[in-house]
Amino acid sequence: MSLLRALQSLLLATTVSGSLLLPRQANSTNSTSGYAVKTPPLTTPWTYEVGEHPWPQYPRPRLERAAWQTLNGVWRYENASVPQAIDTPPFNQTLDNPVLIPSCLESGISGVQGTFNIYSWFSTSFTVPSNWTAGNRVLLNFGAVDYQATVFVNGQRVGQHTGGYFAFTFDVTSYLSASGGTNELLVFVFDPTDSNPYVIPIGKQTLTQSHIFYTPCSGIWQSVWIESAPSNYITDLNLNADMHGNVFGAITTSQNASTSAEIAITARNSSGSQFTHQVYANQNFSFNYPTPDLWSPDTPNLYDISITLGNDTVSSYTGFRTISRGVVNGIQRPLLNGEFKFFFGTLDQGYWPDGIYTPPNMEAMRFDLLTLKKLGYNTLRKHMKVEQDLYYQACDELGLLVIQDMPAMDPLHYFDTPNCTAEPILPNATQQAEFQRQLEMSIRQHRNYPCIFTWVIYNEGWGQATQPPWPSIALTEVVRALDPTRLVDAVSGWFFHGAGDYLDNHHYSEAQCGAPVYSINSAPYDPAYIGIQGEFGGIGMNASIQNLWPVWEAVKTINQTYEINVSLDSWRFRGHQLIEDLRMQIEMYACSGAIWTQTTDVEGEVNGMLTYDRRVLRPDVQTWNSDVNACYAAGAARTNSSMSMMGSMAMN
């Protein structure tokens, strides 16, 4: 019997009568490069629209240069099998297989759809454009490589980067072909997913998929590009703007000893009004932009920014808004621009059946976000994953607040004790220090995006020490020092040790939000903290076979869903019931925000607003909008003009 027929006989193959959003599309023809999408277990409407020139957009909108060239496209790939392979790089050789960059090796979009991709080689070639300014530096940029990348250019080792979610740059000027011709780029990737003794930030990736742990992503999964910059160029931009028009931060340059270099910053809004200010490189600065239009989910006003250091000009943008914490009518609340508005969103895991971590294209990525806005949400929690920069730009433009998780250290590693129990393998001192280094990297690379309002350090005890000193306490102070402009959720769910701004309850299916009730692992509500429901809902409904991830390891765990409804009408009624209960908790207790699980189905989880293939939307849009807006109204009713700001933490 075929796998498809076997699944059909095992599943409750209910035909979902929800909104059919986009049609299926046929496979595209193969090209002369040899690359073709490998049919994944489940497609999306964009699977075969990827093409051979994916993600043509400039990948880093917070610091964009005009002279750049994408290296995305069809590269070559070869499994390296053993770690010693790095000692004998395959210079000037054609690797075995075509592979699409960016992509996860495990994905159909990659053209490989491999498994157990621990050691890998990737190669391509590039030519520096002849019209780039002579004497400028050539910078090679990677959006993200999972997990450790060692880069070679023209037979020479350029450098190494560790961390599967973060961008890195190498100045490759001195490694380029002297004749101005073709340059060979070779990348060795090591991805120790589920490999002892590695305890690393990994999120929900695993080699052995189960209900809430999914297919891993190995390789170059975000964009690669080169760009031209003068000898003294801008390397980093830390720029924040508050509700009062104050702009503050620092601009780092490649010659960071040169603190006297002047930098011109010009801000411009959509109507053309602009303001220019002079600051100095590698020094903290502040200035005021008069009467700005503020950013919020209802009015996502953004200002274009132009920054000039000598011959280096970069484009960026910002939004004027202030995140703070204050007491409103006796209750600790998160504040946006000095006001409390209930935040409501989904747990957004960012997985794709055809691309795993990498969406097929920009349209697909924005589709998820637009769906959330259509349903009335003003927030999402980016769960156990850090996205590409274009994702956060889209949230800024659309007006979606983002709670940003730090991907957890591997929660699936266990060792057997003498008394026959399984204990989690927790990080040692070195691994804990590496977790902190990557947490700091996440904040530095993403603190410019107005949409992000909360940093999450830990989730549900994953990778947390089980005895003091509790790392969440020290890490909260690290986060505050790096970014005092946002709130900190030190522990989402459990185990809570008093750090951060929130007391974050997880409970399925019903909420326990700022209420005098709690369950195992969760802490009782403490009025010294902001009470939120970091995860709830999670009710499932089995999709029909054509919308389901048809992999047995996932299918057999569907019955682990917290609650399964056998019809769409039942699912919609139950969802209405749960949000109505949340609304009453907002009215009666200290509930300030909630996160529904989740945006889409993911592999063996069938509890999304959308099915995993993005073809079926479960909620009735009008009803769901009404229910969500009722929660916002309940939150608004808990505020008045006599709002007390005593004890507030101003986070300009």
XYZ file of C-alpha atoms in Angstrom:
652
model
C 0.000 0.000 0.000
C 1.348 3.506 -0.844
C 2.146 5.949 1.949
C -0.616 8.244 0.759
C -3.252 5.485 0.838
C -1.996 4.242 4.199
C -2.375 7.709 5.654
C -5.809 8.072 4.135
C -6.893 4.918 5.918
C -5.416 6.055 9.240
C -6.459 9.692 9.319
C -9.745 11.327 9.930
C -9.624 12.892 6.480
C -12.211 15.560 7.130
C -12.612 17.934 4.225
C -12.012 21.384 5.654
C -14.661 23.738 4.344
C -12.787 26.844 5.370
C -11.658 29.565 3.002
C -9.653 28.191 0.100
C -7.046 30.890 -0.211
C -4.841 30.131 -3.201
C -4.844 27.478 -5.946
C -2.412 24.641 -6.345
C 0.165 25.004 -9.114
C 1.978 22.537 -11.303
C 5.715 21.881 -11.232
C 7.937 24.086 -13.379
C 10.244 22.750 -16.044
C 13.839 21.985 -15.231
C 16.573 24.355 -16.391
C 19.998 23.884 -17.935
C 21.644 24.306 -14.512
C 20.334 20.898 -13.467
C 18.449 22.445 -10.553
C 14.807 21.596 -9.962
C 12.564 21.689 -6.920
C 12.329 18.234 -5.367
C 8.681 17.601 -4.669
C 8.263 17.990 -0.907
C 5.762 15.971 1.134
C 3.466 18.991 0.972
C 3.579 22.016 -1.316
C 2.404 25.609 -0.959
C 1.017 27.853 -3.720
C 4.533 29.287 -4.142
C 6.601 26.082 -4.222
C 7.200 26.098 -7.955
C 7.487 29.873 -8.269
C 10.890 29.984 -6.593
C 12.926 30.033 -9.810
C 16.710 30.185 -10.000
C 17.091 33.762 -8.776
C 15.407 33.701 -5.366
C 15.083 36.565 -2.933
C 16.335 39.394 -5.177
C 15.543 42.047 -2.545
C 18.383 43.766 -0.672
C 18.587 41.561 2.435
C 19.499 44.103 5.166
C 17.049 47.042 5.122
C 18.396 48.603 8.303
C 21.783 49.250 6.650
C 21.514 49.232 2.852
C 24.130 50.185 0.263
C 23.509 51.073 -3.371
C 26.524 49.181 -4.757
C 25.680 45.544 -4.120
C 25.221 42.258 -5.945
C 23.240 39.204 -4.889
C 24.961 35.827 -4.871
C 21.666 33.993 -4.471
C 20.944 31.364 -7.075
C 22.035 27.879 -8.075
C 25.248 26.845 -6.306
C 26.829 23.380 -6.028
C 26.625 21.146 -2.959
C 28.358 18.007 -1.713
C 28.023 16.004 1.484
C 31.326 16.115 3.366
C 30.648 13.060 5.605
C 33.367 13.702 8.203
C 34.725 16.758 10.051
C 38.226 16.171 8.674
C 36.927 17.157 5.243
C 37.545 20.788 6.160
C 41.290 20.089 5.972
C 41.097 19.181 2.271
C 38.790 21.746 0.614
C 37.643 20.815 -2.905
C 39.145 23.868 -4.590
C 38.509 24.240 -8.334
C 36.221 21.229 -8.369
C 32.595 20.843 -9.425
C 30.638 19.592 -6.440
C 28.149 16.783 -6.911
C 24.743 18.477 -6.837
C 23.045 21.730 -7.757
C 21.499 23.485 -4.750
C 19.416 26.633 -4.499
C 20.745 29.346 -2.184
C 19.198 30.408 0.107
C 17.499 27.213 1.279
C 17.637 24.447 3.853
C 19.258 21.264 2.548
C 16.345 19.299 3.987
C 13.794 21.232 1.929
C 12.296 20.455 -1.452
C 13.127 23.973 -2.600
C 16.852 23.295 -2.122
C 16.777 20.675 -4.881
C 18.516 18.281 -2.476
C 15.943 17.359 0.194
C 18.625 15.573 2.177
C 18.768 14.126 5.672
C 21.469 14.037 8.350
C 23.382 16.894 6.744
C 26.044 17.249 9.407
C 29.020 18.295 7.228
C 28.532 19.988 3.863
C 30.408 21.835 1.148
C 28.862 24.655 -0.901
C 30.481 26.420 -3.850
C 29.777 29.191 -6.327
C 31.731 31.850 -8.205
C 31.325 35.577 -8.552
C 32.816 38.553 -10.375
C 33.095 41.967 -8.780
C 31.266 44.550 -10.958
C 33.735 46.620 -12.973
C 31.909 49.860 -12.192
C 32.479 49.632 -8.449
C 34.714 52.396 -7.136
C 38.405 51.537 -7.397
C 40.063 51.256 -4.003
C 36.843 50.391 -2.193
C 36.526 47.334 0.008
C 34.470 44.323 -1.101
C 32.326 42.910 1.704
C 30.906 39.374 1.605
C 27.680 39.067 3.617
C 25.692 36.052 4.829
C 22.201 36.443 6.288
C 22.427 33.179 8.241
C 24.066 29.750 7.966
C 23.052 26.865 10.191
C 25.163 26.214 12.179
C 28.877 26.957 11.714
C 30.312 28.301 8.455
C 33.958 28.346 7.362
C 34.467 30.521 4.289
C 37.162 30.221 1.620
C 37.749 32.597 -1.312
C 40.128 31.628 -4.110
C 41.716 28.858 -2.064
C 42.296 30.936 1.050
C 40.471 30.654 4.357
C 38.701 33.955 5.066
C 37.054 33.235 8.423
C 34.567 31.270 10.464
C 31.210 32.124 12.021
C 29.223 30.179 14.642
C 25.489 30.640 15.229
C 22.710 29.416 12.959
C 20.415 32.455 13.146
C 22.695 35.446 12.742
C 24.279 37.537 9.997
C 28.009 37.913 9.461
C 30.328 39.786 7.123
C 33.892 39.249 5.886
C 36.047 41.817 4.111
C 37.313 39.702 1.207
C 39.165 42.440 -0.699
C 42.610 40.944 -0.218
C 41.427 37.490 -1.327
C 39.994 38.521 -4.686
C 41.391 37.710 -8.111
C 44.069 40.268 -8.991
C 42.915 40.325 -12.603
C 39.376 41.303 -11.666
C 38.078 37.998 -13.019
C 36.054 35.168 -11.516
C 36.398 34.346 -7.818
C 35.718 30.942 -6.274
C 33.627 30.952 -3.084
C 33.642 27.772 -0.996
C 31.767 27.304 2.299
C 32.118 24.399 4.742
C 29.071 24.014 6.994
C 28.918 22.040 10.222
C 25.447 21.480 11.691
C 25.521 19.389 14.910
C 21.756 19.006 15.287
C 21.075 16.377 17.982
C 24.777 15.512 18.146
C 26.408 14.884 21.516
C 28.111 16.630 23.207
C 26.746 19.761 21.517
C 24.170 21.793 23.448
C 23.461 24.745 21.162
C 20.688 27.236 20.344
C 18.579 25.105 18.031
C 14.920 25.990 18.565
C 12.587 23.191 17.492
C 14.885 21.417 15.038
C 15.520 17.709 15.439
C 16.711 14.761 13.357
C 13.944 12.620 14.857
C 10.730 14.551 14.344
C 7.887 14.289 16.821
C 4.774 16.274 17.662
C 6.261 19.681 18.572
C 9.779 19.185 17.168
C 10.329 19.457 13.457
C 12.531 18.869 10.433
C 15.899 20.602 10.860
C 17.444 23.229 8.602
C 21.067 22.825 7.537
C 23.149 25.059 5.334
C 22.931 28.563 3.864
C 19.281 29.387 4.556
C 19.390 33.165 4.184
C 20.678 35.449 1.422
C 24.322 35.920 0.395
C 25.578 39.116 -1.235
C 28.625 41.283 -1.879
C 28.809 45.049 -1.656
C 31.257 47.891 -2.137
C 32.304 50.251 0.676
C 35.130 52.775 1.183
C 38.039 52.037 3.506
C 36.273 53.677 6.434
C 32.701 52.403 6.293
C 29.720 52.015 8.569
C 29.700 48.557 10.169
C 26.775 48.827 12.571
C 23.870 51.101 13.281
C 22.121 51.322 16.641
C 19.279 53.780 16.151
C 16.136 54.225 18.227
C 13.501 56.955 18.124
C 10.928 57.613 20.859
C 7.452 59.119 21.050
C 8.854 62.541 21.949
C 10.976 62.766 18.795
C 14.239 61.898 20.526
C 16.627 59.974 18.269
C 19.520 58.259 19.998
C 22.096 55.551 19.447
C 25.572 55.057 18.013
C 27.104 54.392 14.610
C 30.113 52.094 14.482
C 32.703 52.301 11.704
C 35.441 50.015 10.413
C 38.077 52.438 11.663
C 36.521 52.678 15.073
C 39.392 54.621 16.592
C 38.341 57.592 14.459
C 35.787 59.097 16.833
C 35.998 62.579 15.317
C 34.526 61.574 11.942
C 31.305 63.443 11.264
C 28.199 61.595 10.110
C 25.147 63.250 8.587
C 21.771 61.694 9.435
C 18.728 62.752 7.422
C 15.226 61.589 8.401
C 12.326 61.914 5.980
C 8.653 60.976 6.354
C 6.202 59.898 3.663
C 5.077 63.478 3.016
C 8.633 64.615 2.291
C 9.296 66.521 5.510
C 12.916 66.021 6.551
C 15.477 66.898 9.172
C 19.284 66.598 9.061
C 21.599 66.294 12.063
C 25.355 65.896 12.454
C 26.751 63.256 14.845
C 30.150 61.675 15.437
C 31.221 58.134 14.618
C 31.708 55.586 17.388
C 30.116 57.829 20.005
C 26.679 57.829 21.598
C 24.498 60.578 20.207
C 21.038 62.048 20.642
C 18.986 64.714 18.926
C 15.339 65.643 18.499
C 13.050 65.360 15.494
C 10.149 67.758 16.105
C 6.550 66.473 16.281
C 6.990 63.053 14.674
C 4.153 60.864 13.440
C 4.216 57.913 15.821
C 4.483 54.208 14.969
C 1.891 51.764 16.288
C -0.005 48.742 14.916
C -2.857 51.075 13.938
C -0.563 53.717 12.388
C 2.718 52.091 11.298
C 4.400 55.371 10.331
C 8.025 54.944 9.253
C 10.744 57.454 8.431
C 13.406 56.874 5.798
C 16.916 57.514 7.087
C 20.025 58.407 5.066
C 23.415 58.215 6.805
C 26.621 59.535 5.270
C 30.164 58.986 6.524
C 32.649 60.431 4.024
C 32.112 58.427 0.834
C 29.923 55.817 2.514
C 26.168 56.379 2.342
C 23.693 53.859 3.700
C 19.908 53.856 3.807
C 17.866 52.824 6.795
C 14.553 53.669 8.446
C 13.013 54.057 11.866
C 9.690 54.480 13.618
C 9.057 56.827 16.529
C 7.558 54.918 19.431
C 8.207 54.281 23.118
C 7.911 50.923 24.872
C 7.559 51.133 28.647
C 5.984 49.554 31.670
C 3.659 51.351 34.059
C 0.873 51.048 36.580
C -2.573 51.654 35.079
C -5.414 51.705 37.612
C -3.347 49.646 39.999
C -2.180 47.013 37.476
C 1.250 46.583 35.888
C 0.849 47.084 32.138
C 2.999 47.178 28.999
C 2.710 50.600 27.403
C 3.131 51.703 23.807
C 3.571 55.455 23.441
C 2.456 55.882 27.028
C -0.803 53.972 26.642
C -1.939 50.452 27.437
C -3.534 48.521 24.627
C -4.144 44.804 24.982
C -1.834 42.878 22.682
C -3.122 39.765 20.987
C -1.269 37.591 18.506
C -0.259 34.110 17.465
C 2.675 31.847 18.147
C 4.488 32.149 14.837
C 6.992 29.366 14.187
C 8.030 30.334 10.663
C 8.068 26.814 9.196
C 7.255 25.956 5.576
C 6.559 22.480 4.120
C 8.538 23.316 0.979
C 11.268 25.529 2.474
C 11.454 24.463 6.167
C 13.053 27.683 7.547
C 13.168 29.588 4.233
C 9.886 30.860 2.742
C 9.607 30.319 -1.022
C 9.582 34.065 -1.705
C 8.627 37.484 -0.329
C 4.980 37.094 -1.308
C 4.718 33.870 0.688
C 6.410 35.388 3.730
C 4.146 38.450 3.720
C 1.071 36.268 3.167
C 1.296 34.880 6.706
C 1.615 38.385 8.159
C -1.225 39.786 6.070
C -3.434 36.900 7.209
C -2.758 37.793 10.855
C -3.683 41.416 10.188
C -6.845 40.298 8.373
C -7.879 38.288 11.431
C -7.429 41.348 13.660
C -4.205 40.448 15.460
C -1.793 43.244 16.400
C 1.047 41.008 17.614
C 2.965 37.824 16.961
C 5.405 35.861 19.042
C 8.321 34.734 16.870
C 8.809 31.360 18.480
C 12.138 29.519 18.728
C 13.447 31.115 15.528
C 15.095 34.334 14.356
C 13.911 35.437 10.925
C 15.638 37.207 8.067
C 15.699 41.006 8.293
C 13.075 41.439 5.569
C 10.572 39.727 7.854
C 10.977 42.369 10.569
C 10.790 45.117 7.959
C 7.454 43.641 6.827
C 6.185 43.669 10.437
C 7.284 47.303 10.727
C 5.456 48.227 7.528
C 2.276 46.287 8.304
C 2.071 47.236 11.976
C 2.631 43.997 13.875
C 4.242 44.009 17.310
C 6.818 41.231 17.721
C 7.734 39.275 20.826
C 11.118 37.841 19.840
C 12.277 34.519 21.289
C 15.854 33.471 21.662
C 15.998 29.962 20.124
C 16.346 27.471 22.950
C 19.267 25.188 23.572
C 18.439 21.638 22.546
C 15.546 20.484 24.783
C 15.625 16.897 23.465
C 18.982 15.750 24.837
C 18.643 13.379 27.792
C 20.880 10.986 29.662
C 19.813 7.868 31.555
C 20.431 7.966 35.299
C 21.227 4.939 37.506
C 17.654 4.974 38.810
C 16.346 4.599 35.225
C 15.063 8.143 34.767
C 15.838 10.454 31.879
C 17.377 13.790 32.820
C 17.920 16.680 30.402
C 21.466 17.418 29.333
C 21.931 21.028 30.412
C 24.631 23.403 29.205
C 27.978 23.475 30.920
C 29.715 26.790 31.648
C 31.193 27.046 28.156
C 27.895 26.251 26.451
C 26.033 28.704 28.673
C 28.540 31.420 27.722
C 27.966 30.619 24.040
C 24.210 30.892 24.551
C 24.729 34.328 26.069
C 27.007 35.381 23.189
C 24.354 34.434 20.653
C 21.587 36.085 22.702
C 23.612 39.307 22.652
C 24.154 38.908 18.906
C 20.402 38.571 18.369
C 19.687 41.791 20.233
C 22.439 43.799 18.551
C 21.326 42.708 15.097
C 17.596 43.322 15.620
C 17.223 46.193 18.088
C 16.650 48.721 15.272
C 13.299 47.281 14.232
C 10.409 49.280 15.746
C 8.067 46.260 15.727
C 10.056 44.315 18.347
C 8.808 45.233 21.811
C 9.800 42.258 23.985
C 12.800 39.918 24.173
C 12.207 36.353 25.407
C 15.232 34.601 26.936
C 13.905 31.152 27.910
C 10.861 29.078 27.016
C 9.305 26.475 29.347
C 12.506 25.422 31.050
C 14.269 24.448 27.818
C 17.991 24.708 28.427
C 17.512 26.303 31.857
C 19.562 25.342 34.879
C 17.642 23.337 37.475
C 19.394 24.827 40.498
C 20.678 28.297 41.420
C 22.215 30.573 40.424
C 19.365 31.008 37.943
C 20.830 32.256 34.636
C 17.596 34.072 33.729
C 18.353 36.684 36.395
C 21.827 37.611 35.120
C 20.774 37.351 31.466
C 17.904 39.762 32.049
C 20.410 42.387 33.136
C 22.567 41.632 30.085
C 19.552 42.215 27.834
C 18.575 45.427 29.628
C 22.110 46.783 29.277
C 22.162 46.065 25.548
C 18.649 47.385 24.932
C 16.951 49.468 27.626
C 14.195 50.446 25.161
C 12.208 47.190 25.351
C 10.635 44.828 27.852
C 12.106 41.455 28.857
C 10.211 38.177 29.233
C 12.894 36.231 31.073
C 10.957 32.962 31.211
C 7.951 32.323 28.994
C 5.908 29.641 30.709
C 8.123 28.104 33.361
C 10.260 28.014 35.489
C 9.932 31.579 36.813
C 12.551 32.987 39.214
C 11.513 36.614 39.466
C 13.461 38.153 36.587
C 12.115 40.382 33.825
C 8.907 42.347 33.331
C 6.354 39.583 32.828
C 4.746 36.693 34.625
C 3.977 34.604 31.560
C 1.482 31.742 31.892
C 1.209 28.855 29.397
C -1.938 26.765 29.569
C -3.831 24.779 26.942
C -6.584 25.109 25.961
C -8.062 27.682 28.374
C -6.220 30.855 29.357
C -5.056 31.593 32.912
C -4.096 35.190 32.231
C -3.288 37.414 35.210
C -5.933 35.433 37.057
C -6.040 33.819 40.537
C -5.660 30.347 39.054
C -2.654 28.441 37.784
C -1.567 24.917 36.897
C 1.487 22.692 37.328
C 4.818 24.367 36.435
C 3.268 27.822 36.009
C 3.673 30.340 38.818
C 0.697 32.014 40.512
C 0.061 35.544 39.280
C 2.149 38.161 41.110
C 0.889 41.771 40.820
C 4.487 43.010 40.741
C 4.687 41.811 37.119
C 2.780 42.200 33.869
C 0.403 39.254 33.532
C 0.234 37.705 30.055
C -0.847 34.460 28.441
C 2.300 33.517 26.509
C 0.610 30.456 24.950
C -2.953 29.157 24.967
C -5.625 27.820 22.625
C -3.821 25.193 20.610
C -7.054 23.473 19.664
C -6.676 21.264 16.639
C -8.688 20.087 13.713
C -7.423 17.368 11.432
C -7.026 18.553 7.864
C -7.921 16.594 4.788
C -5.046 14.576 3.370
C -4.213 17.078 0.631
C -3.524 19.788 3.251
C -1.612 17.604 5.717
C 2.113 16.883 6.130
C 2.009 13.201 5.029
C 5.018 11.932 6.975
C 4.342 9.094 9.368
C 6.614 10.387 12.167
C 4.440 13.502 12.265
C 1.068 11.916 11.577
C 1.296 9.411 14.410
C 1.673 12.240 16.941
C -1.358 14.274 15.824
C -3.345 12.741 18.669
C -0.988 14.519 21.102
C -2.743 17.781 20.179
C -4.160 19.383 23.332
C -7.683 19.198 21.959
C -8.975 17.992 18.579
C -12.262 19.059 17.046
C -13.857 16.748 14.510
C -15.503 19.443 12.397
C -14.782 22.970 11.300
C -17.971 24.236 12.948
C -16.858 22.681 16.236
C -13.381 24.230 15.913
C -14.848 27.676 15.267
C -17.297 27.413 18.151
C -14.567 26.264 20.524
C -12.241 29.053 19.411
C -14.979 31.623 20.020
C -15.588 30.101 23.447
C -11.924 30.309 24.451
C -11.480 33.903 23.292
C -14.689 34.870 25.060
C -13.257 33.378 28.251
C -10.062 35.363 27.678
C -12.139 38.540 27.294
C -13.751 37.941 30.689
C -10.328 37.479 32.268
C -9.235 40.816 30.779
C -12.307 42.459 32.312
C -11.956 40.813 35.726
C -8.247 40.351 36.305
C -4.800 41.624 35.284
C -4.472 40.128 31.800
C -2.431 42.393 29.506
C -1.808 40.238 26.420
C -2.224 36.794 24.921
C -0.661 34.533 22.295
C -2.812 31.952 20.540
C -1.129 28.764 19.314
C -0.640 29.198 16.348
C -0.311 30.886 12.912
C -0.126 27.699 10.830
C -0.098 23.955 11.269
C 3.449 22.609 11.467
C 4.124 18.993 10.476
C 2.307 16.931 13.150
C 0.557 19.927 14.714
C -2.900 20.709 13.293
C -3.815 23.754 15.387
C -3.076 26.663 13.045
C -5.146 29.532 11.765
C -3.941 28.187 8.420
C -3.206 24.649 7.327
C 0.516 23.957 6.825
C 0.225 24.404 3.061
C -1.409 27.849 3.569
C -4.372 26.838 1.425
C -7.136 26.695 4.032
C -7.996 29.336 6.630
C -9.898 27.825 9.553
C -11.465 30.848 11.309
C -14.465 32.700 10.002
C -12.813 36.079 9.468
C -15.751 38.237 10.528
C -16.411 36.290 13.728
C -12.740 36.036 14.662
C -12.270 39.770 14.075
C -15.224 40.528 16.288
C -13.897 38.298 19.084
C -10.396 39.766 18.923
C -11.732 43.330 18.889
C -13.849 42.518 21.938
C -10.613 41.681 23.772
C -9.100 45.011 22.717
C -12.229 46.799 23.926
C -12.069 44.993 27.253
C -8.474 46.128 27.676
C -9.358 49.704 26.763
C -12.157 49.701 29.342
C -9.587 48.994 32.069
C -7.848 52.340 31.415
C -8.888 55.952 31.939
C -7.448 59.458 31.881
C -6.292 59.203 35.490
C -3.734 56.564 34.547
C -1.028 56.309 37.192
C 2.538 56.180 35.990
C 4.003 55.716 39.462
C 6.653 53.046 39.460
C 6.809 52.980 35.678
C 9.944 51.930 33.895
C 10.422 54.586 31.229
C 12.122 52.897 28.320
C 12.783 55.686 25.917
